Amino acid sequence: MKINVVKNILDANNRIANDNRAFFDEKKVFVLNLMSSPGAGKTSLVEKTIMALRERFQIGVIEGDIQDSYDAERIAKLDIPVVQINTGGACHLDGNMIKETLPNFDFANLDLLITENVGNLVCPAEFKIGENAKIMILSTPEGADKPAKYPLMFAESSVLLINKIDLAPYVDFNLAKARHDAHAINPELQIFEVSCKDENGLDKWFSWLAQAIEDFQQGGGKG
Amino acid sequence: MHELSLIQSLLTIIEEHAKQHGFNKVNQINLSCGRLSSVEPQALDFAFKALTPSGICAGARLDLTILPMKIHCFACNQEYESKGTNPTTCPHCRGDQVMVTSGWQELQLLELDVD
Ligand SMILES: Nc1nc2c(ncn2[C@@H]2O[C@H](COP(=O)(O)OP(=O)(O)OP(=O)(O)O)[C@@H](O)[C@H]2O)c(=O)[nH]1
Ligand SMILES: [Mg+2]
Ligand SMILES: [Zn+2]
């Protein structure tokens, strides 16, 4: 006997992510889902973003790692509330993992929650967590062919930060190709070229983010 | 690696349907996803076998249809399908002003064959 079903496998996760989104809307907390390959510079970007925007916004961080808590310790040093999620083998954060961390934050005193996903250029893009925006980093040593090879994350993201621009001349990074392919996949993608080492280009990212948070908080919490 | 999570969700959905429709053996599971969704067919099969040593889905066949990546070329205004080798160059006119228009459909359960 054949049974017609037609159901998205990720519906269960999407439902939880939508619940998270409704909760964040009510608390007026802007949530970033930060994704990249291992070592592209996620924690470095979180550190720089905290230093630049901590006077204007109250910031919290969720650190997702398969195991260990090195990244959470780096954030805790900055005296910022941070929760570590150890996924125990899973290559991505999902809606339920985020939901379980919520009791740890004081949402009355929070404007921006930055979630650093597990270092992985593929899987995290499939799982919504209740974010306002997916932000991804591609670092120049990884190569300019990554948008064409791993398109989903580029398709899902609002912002692409091309990091380690200081290294571009040494690793023959083809910036024009990376930009071209990324825009073929996602014409709306905002692209910023940055270096978390010498801080070049980061001001544009900070402005984008500050504007997005303000629009969100004034706009009645539309996600 | 996230194929384990996907299969877990799939099995939950199938169990709900088993209660509703009262079947206790699944022969075949038809799925589909876009080629841009990051589902790896072999990893999916492996995860499925690992998670169904017994139970109603044990020994069932997974049939995954991969929907093509479709790309529009602004130079010649034609659509083409890409297998992923050089997706951002148009095979008709070699133009590179192109836009991906389809291919990231989420993994979907379409049909079950059951006893
Ligand atoms: N040259 C250079 N190095 C950088 C830059 N940004 C980060 N790094 C270095 O790259 C390495 C990895 O940076 P992290 O910020 O830990 O990267 P991550 O993405 O958080 O890594 P995982 O959490 O392990 O996936 C560190 O040694 C950083 O100092 C940059 O713009 N230029
Ligand atoms: Mg990190
Ligand atoms: Zn063409």
PDB file of C-alpha atoms in Angstrom, chain B residues 23-74:
ATOM      1  CA  PHE B  23       0.833  -0.117   9.290  1.00  0.00           C
ATOM      2  CA  ASN B  24       3.744  -1.984  10.830  1.00  0.00           C
ATOM      3  CA  LYS B  25       6.188  -2.516   7.977  1.00  0.00           C
ATOM      4  CA  VAL B  26       7.743   0.059   5.649  1.00  0.00           C
ATOM      5  CA  ASN B  27       9.096  -1.216   2.300  1.00  0.00           C
ATOM      6  CA  GLN B  28      10.122   1.985   0.586  1.00  0.00           C
ATOM      7  CA  ILE B  29      10.514   5.664   1.504  1.00  0.00           C
ATOM      8  CA  ASN B  30      10.425   8.257  -1.286  1.00  0.00           C
ATOM      9  CA  LEU B  31      12.231  11.518  -0.523  1.00  0.00           C
ATOM     10  CA  SER B  32      13.251  14.546  -2.523  1.00  0.00           C
ATOM     11  CA  CYS B  33      15.539  17.521  -2.026  1.00  0.00           C
ATOM     12  CA  GLY B  34      17.147  20.232  -4.114  1.00  0.00           C
ATOM     13  CA  ARG B  35      20.723  19.725  -5.246  1.00  0.00           C
ATOM     14  CA  LEU B  36      21.749  22.805  -3.240  1.00  0.00           C
ATOM     15  CA  SER B  37      20.405  21.461   0.023  1.00  0.00           C
ATOM     16  CA  SER B  38      23.363  19.932   1.756  1.00  0.00           C
ATOM     17  CA  VAL B  39      22.096  16.368   1.869  1.00  0.00           C
ATOM     18  CA  GLU B  40      24.670  13.738   1.007  1.00  0.00           C
ATOM     19  CA  PRO B  41      22.833  10.640  -0.361  1.00  0.00           C
ATOM     20  CA  GLN B  42      25.407   8.132   0.866  1.00  0.00           C
ATOM     21  CA  ALA B  43      25.533   9.676   4.334  1.00  0.00           C
ATOM     22  CA  LEU B  44      21.742   9.621   4.398  1.00  0.00           C
ATOM     23  CA  ASP B  45      21.701   5.896   3.562  1.00  0.00           C
ATOM     24  CA  PHE B  46      24.354   5.205   6.150  1.00  0.00           C
ATOM     25  CA  ALA B  47      22.513   7.147   8.857  1.00  0.00           C
ATOM     26  CA  PHE B  48      19.278   5.368   7.947  1.00  0.00           C
ATOM     27  CA  LYS B  49      20.838   1.905   8.246  1.00  0.00           C
ATOM     28  CA  ALA B  50      22.554   2.861  11.510  1.00  0.00           C
ATOM     29  CA  LEU B  51      19.317   4.075  13.089  1.00  0.00           C
ATOM     30  CA  THR B  52      17.043   1.238  11.890  1.00  0.00           C
ATOM     31  CA  PRO B  53      18.595  -2.051  13.026  1.00  0.00           C
ATOM     32  CA  SER B  54      15.045  -3.074  13.968  1.00  0.00           C
ATOM     33  CA  GLY B  55      11.575  -1.557  14.050  1.00  0.00           C
ATOM     34  CA  ILE B  56       9.065  -0.856  11.294  1.00  0.00           C
ATOM     35  CA  CYS B  57      11.632   0.760   8.968  1.00  0.00           C
ATOM     36  CA  ALA B  58      14.306  -1.941   9.235  1.00  0.00           C
ATOM     37  CA  GLY B  59      15.376  -3.032   5.755  1.00  0.00           C
ATOM     38  CA  ALA B  60      13.307  -0.378   3.963  1.00  0.00           C
ATOM     39  CA  ARG B  61      14.607   1.163   0.750  1.00  0.00           C
ATOM     40  CA  LEU B  62      15.376   4.891   0.678  1.00  0.00           C
ATOM     41  CA  ASP B  63      14.665   6.490  -2.682  1.00  0.00           C
ATOM     42  CA  LEU B  64      16.011  10.036  -2.919  1.00  0.00           C
ATOM     43  CA  THR B  65      15.170  12.215  -5.935  1.00  0.00           C
ATOM     44  CA  ILE B  66      17.557  15.133  -6.297  1.00  0.00           C
ATOM     45  CA  LEU B  67      15.882  18.136  -7.942  1.00  0.00           C
ATOM     46  CA  PRO B  68      18.253  19.966 -10.290  1.00  0.00           C
ATOM     47  CA  MET B  69      19.884  23.317  -9.740  1.00  0.00           C
ATOM     48  CA  LYS B  70      18.348  25.752 -12.267  1.00  0.00           C
ATOM     49  CA  ILE B  71      20.138  28.866 -13.392  1.00  0.00           C
ATOM     50  CA  HIS B  72      18.950  31.836 -15.420  1.00  0.00           C
ATOM     51  CA  CYS B  73      21.359  33.583 -17.797  1.00  0.00           C
ATOM     52  CA  PHE B  74      20.785  37.312 -18.204  1.00  0.00           C
TER      53      PHE B  74
END
